[in-house]
Amino acid sequence: MTANDVGRNDPCPCGSGKKYKYCCLRKGQQRGRQRRRTVSPRSAGDGPIGLLKQVDRLTRRLRKVPGEEARELERQGEELMHLARFVARQEEIEAALEALEARRPALDEFQEDPTRAMERALELFSEERFDPFRVSVEELEQAFELVGYPAPGPFGMEEEDMDILFEAATYLVGDDQEHERTAQALLGELPDLVAAERFEDAWLVQHSAYWLIENPDQPSPFSFVMVQLAYEEMDLDLRRRYRDVAEELGIDVEKLRAADRDQVEALAQELKADPAKQARIERFVDGEPSLARQVETQLIRESRRSLQLLERQDSDCLLLSPEQLAPWLVKLAMRGVALRGDEEMLDDGAALDAESAEAMKEAIYELTLEMSPAVFTEQRREELVEDLQGYRDRLREAGEDEAARWADVAIDIVQWEVPPAKNPFLLATCYASVRKAIPSLSETAEPCE
């Protein structure tokens, strides 16, 4: 069986027990990158390059020969060629490094502005000269399968998304040997950049090369930009396919982006009512597994954000009333939980040791599992939806669009067709209500207007 006969999700033919995409496929991709990431022999002359011409010819022949021994000899030959090219340009590289050192004061000022440096790095590493270092969309998807998928919301990239891109960049840089090879290939670009008096760009290249060797567990500006470019390509391609399907269904994407919640809901109901359109949407989703993972990630993230609404000082109107809470607080007291004066303990365990504070929180959580089905009847759910709608509208009037977005998500979660004991927002409402009631029973939630 050849590599061409093996599917990405099939067992790897090498017998490792791993899927092919996580084993020899990745190794093959790394070898391909290594062949591309060689120091250019532009002005190397004959020197070591001339001495290794036979190695180069042999390596090319070995690529056509099957077998692991041939692959290993091929790899060793490529390593020799890469090293020879680096050595051949070493004097030029050292001269370029000296030229940069002579301009250190100006370059120190440049690097003290990280935003400017990162913007320049994005422009620099997008140039054609760095194409051999580019990460493919397929490689990036493999990394995302391991570290998770970014899921930018309506407000763009969030800190969690950037963390995922950094993890993917670290994963894709490879092992120590590949770090060194890539660093040497980057340094091979210095002579041309310095000769063109592009000193800030040369500093970015030098910084990235040194970073690869000295900080292998953290992505350099170079490796992060490579991932960012691949992600932009992946996202652009997905958006293009999304637009094509939308046009098939007669949907104006720009109008949809500007639509309010009611308009989006009306469109969703219209699509559900048309079997042909619904089938087309299902085919699109089934053919885009990465989209499904991004949607799942976004749903989890937005659900978590919606729960944070209950921590706001102005969200008391969403909590349970004292009358609704009273019997449950009695139950909690009967289980040995104090109802007054323990607010510090509930925050970070400051008043008690961590183990006792955790036990307290666990007792409250167990109570919420009993509370939610009893409290949130169908009528009470509808009332909570109305409270959330009013709360959302007040947030919008106050210009808090992001918080209003989380209120919309909370409305969706409350309306999920799952039992109250499994509904995250209903459980969180019970939990927050109990926690706020314990410090002082005299404090009551403000009614929603």
PDB file of N, CA, C and O in Angstrom, residues 133-156:
ATOM      1  N   PHE A 133       8.092  28.961   3.679  1.00  0.00           N
ATOM      2  CA  PHE A 133       7.869  28.708   5.100  1.00  0.00           C
ATOM      3  C   PHE A 133       6.385  28.620   5.442  1.00  0.00           C
ATOM      4  O   PHE A 133       6.040  28.335   6.585  1.00  0.00           O
ATOM      5  N   ARG A 134       5.527  28.884   4.450  1.00  0.00           N
ATOM      6  CA  ARG A 134       4.103  29.006   4.747  1.00  0.00           C
ATOM      7  C   ARG A 134       3.524  27.687   5.250  1.00  0.00           C
ATOM      8  O   ARG A 134       3.920  26.604   4.826  1.00  0.00           O
ATOM      9  N   VAL A 135       2.590  27.803   6.158  1.00  0.00           N
ATOM     10  CA  VAL A 135       1.844  26.662   6.692  1.00  0.00           C
ATOM     11  C   VAL A 135       0.628  26.447   5.798  1.00  0.00           C
ATOM     12  O   VAL A 135      -0.077  27.402   5.454  1.00  0.00           O
ATOM     13  N   SER A 136       0.366  25.213   5.409  1.00  0.00           N
ATOM     14  CA  SER A 136      -0.794  24.938   4.566  1.00  0.00           C
ATOM     15  C   SER A 136      -2.065  24.903   5.410  1.00  0.00           C
ATOM     16  O   SER A 136      -2.027  24.694   6.630  1.00  0.00           O
ATOM     17  N   VAL A 137      -3.197  25.095   4.754  1.00  0.00           N
ATOM     18  CA  VAL A 137      -4.481  25.030   5.450  1.00  0.00           C
ATOM     19  C   VAL A 137      -4.687  23.645   6.049  1.00  0.00           C
ATOM     20  O   VAL A 137      -5.193  23.499   7.170  1.00  0.00           O
ATOM     21  N   GLU A 138      -4.280  22.619   5.330  1.00  0.00           N
ATOM     22  CA  GLU A 138      -4.440  21.253   5.836  1.00  0.00           C
ATOM     23  C   GLU A 138      -3.621  21.044   7.110  1.00  0.00           C
ATOM     24  O   GLU A 138      -4.100  20.450   8.079  1.00  0.00           O
ATOM     25  N   GLU A 139      -2.385  21.547   7.114  1.00  0.00           N
ATOM     26  CA  GLU A 139      -1.559  21.423   8.322  1.00  0.00           C
ATOM     27  C   GLU A 139      -2.182  22.169   9.496  1.00  0.00           C
ATOM     28  O   GLU A 139      -2.161  21.696  10.638  1.00  0.00           O
ATOM     29  N   LEU A 140      -2.742  23.359   9.208  1.00  0.00           N
ATOM     30  CA  LEU A 140      -3.360  24.138  10.276  1.00  0.00           C
ATOM     31  C   LEU A 140      -4.582  23.412  10.834  1.00  0.00           C
ATOM     32  O   LEU A 140      -4.807  23.395  12.046  1.00  0.00           O
ATOM     33  N   GLU A 141      -5.376  22.806   9.966  1.00  0.00           N
ATOM     34  CA  GLU A 141      -6.546  22.057  10.435  1.00  0.00           C
ATOM     35  C   GLU A 141      -6.119  20.886  11.319  1.00  0.00           C
ATOM     36  O   GLU A 141      -6.788  20.570  12.308  1.00  0.00           O
ATOM     37  N   GLN A 142      -5.014  20.237  10.958  1.00  0.00           N
ATOM     38  CA  GLN A 142      -4.498  19.154  11.804  1.00  0.00           C
ATOM     39  C   GLN A 142      -4.135  19.682  13.188  1.00  0.00           C
ATOM     40  O   GLN A 142      -4.416  19.041  14.206  1.00  0.00           O
ATOM     41  N   ALA A 143      -3.506  20.855  13.220  1.00  0.00           N
ATOM     42  CA  ALA A 143      -3.142  21.451  14.510  1.00  0.00           C
ATOM     43  C   ALA A 143      -4.388  21.798  15.311  1.00  0.00           C
ATOM     44  O   ALA A 143      -4.459  21.552  16.523  1.00  0.00           O
ATOM     45  N   PHE A 144      -5.404  22.354  14.648  1.00  0.00           N
ATOM     46  CA  PHE A 144      -6.635  22.726  15.342  1.00  0.00           C
ATOM     47  C   PHE A 144      -7.343  21.507  15.914  1.00  0.00           C
ATOM     48  O   PHE A 144      -8.000  21.595  16.956  1.00  0.00           O
ATOM     49  N   GLU A 145      -7.240  20.373  15.238  1.00  0.00           N
ATOM     50  CA  GLU A 145      -7.855  19.160  15.756  1.00  0.00           C
ATOM     51  C   GLU A 145      -7.257  18.755  17.094  1.00  0.00           C
ATOM     52  O   GLU A 145      -7.906  18.096  17.902  1.00  0.00           O
ATOM     53  N   LEU A 146      -6.021  19.168  17.331  1.00  0.00           N
ATOM     54  CA  LEU A 146      -5.337  18.825  18.581  1.00  0.00           C
ATOM     55  C   LEU A 146      -5.481  19.910  19.641  1.00  0.00           C
ATOM     56  O   LEU A 146      -5.639  19.604  20.826  1.00  0.00           O
ATOM     57  N   VAL A 147      -5.411  21.176  19.246  1.00  0.00           N
ATOM     58  CA  VAL A 147      -5.402  22.265  20.241  1.00  0.00           C
ATOM     59  C   VAL A 147      -6.734  22.982  20.347  1.00  0.00           C
ATOM     60  O   VAL A 147      -6.902  23.829  21.225  1.00  0.00           O
ATOM     61  N   GLY A 148      -7.700  22.631  19.484  1.00  0.00           N
ATOM     62  CA  GLY A 148      -8.993  23.302  19.503  1.00  0.00           C
ATOM     63  C   GLY A 148      -9.108  24.307  18.363  1.00  0.00           C
ATOM     64  O   GLY A 148      -8.106  24.706  17.771  1.00  0.00           O
ATOM     65  N   TYR A 149     -10.343  24.684  18.049  1.00  0.00           N
ATOM     66  CA  TYR A 149     -10.609  25.615  16.952  1.00  0.00           C
ATOM     67  C   TYR A 149     -10.919  27.015  17.483  1.00  0.00           C
ATOM     68  O   TYR A 149     -11.663  27.154  18.453  1.00  0.00           O
ATOM     69  N   PRO A 150     -10.369  28.048  16.852  1.00  0.00           N
ATOM     70  CA  PRO A 150     -10.798  29.404  17.208  1.00  0.00           C
ATOM     71  C   PRO A 150     -12.223  29.612  16.723  1.00  0.00           C
ATOM     72  O   PRO A 150     -12.648  28.994  15.742  1.00  0.00           O
ATOM     73  N   ALA A 151     -12.951  30.474  17.407  1.00  0.00           N
ATOM     74  CA  ALA A 151     -14.339  30.733  17.020  1.00  0.00           C
ATOM     75  C   ALA A 151     -14.658  32.212  17.251  1.00  0.00           C
ATOM     76  O   ALA A 151     -15.376  32.557  18.195  1.00  0.00           O
ATOM     77  N   PRO A 152     -14.109  33.111  16.418  1.00  0.00           N
ATOM     78  CA  PRO A 152     -14.361  34.538  16.605  1.00  0.00           C
ATOM     79  C   PRO A 152     -15.856  34.841  16.568  1.00  0.00           C
ATOM     80  O   PRO A 152     -16.591  34.294  15.737  1.00  0.00           O
ATOM     81  N   GLY A 153     -16.304  35.681  17.460  1.00  0.00           N
ATOM     82  CA  GLY A 153     -17.700  36.069  17.515  1.00  0.00           C
ATOM     83  C   GLY A 153     -17.941  37.344  16.730  1.00  0.00           C
ATOM     84  O   GLY A 153     -17.105  37.777  15.928  1.00  0.00           O
ATOM     85  N   PRO A 154     -19.076  37.981  16.977  1.00  0.00           N
ATOM     86  CA  PRO A 154     -19.406  39.202  16.227  1.00  0.00           C
ATOM     87  C   PRO A 154     -18.476  40.363  16.525  1.00  0.00           C
ATOM     88  O   PRO A 154     -18.448  41.342  15.783  1.00  0.00           O
ATOM     89  N   PHE A 155     -17.699  40.256  17.614  1.00  0.00           N
ATOM     90  CA  PHE A 155     -16.783  41.335  17.976  1.00  0.00           C
ATOM     91  C   PHE A 155     -15.337  40.998  17.606  1.00  0.00           C
ATOM     92  O   PHE A 155     -14.402  41.619  18.080  1.00  0.00           O
ATOM     93  N   GLY A 156     -15.168  39.973  16.748  1.00  0.00           N
ATOM     94  CA  GLY A 156     -13.836  39.630  16.267  1.00  0.00           C
ATOM     95  C   GLY A 156     -13.104  38.646  17.163  1.00  0.00           C
ATOM     96  O   GLY A 156     -13.687  37.987  18.015  1.00  0.00           O
TER      97      GLY A 156
END
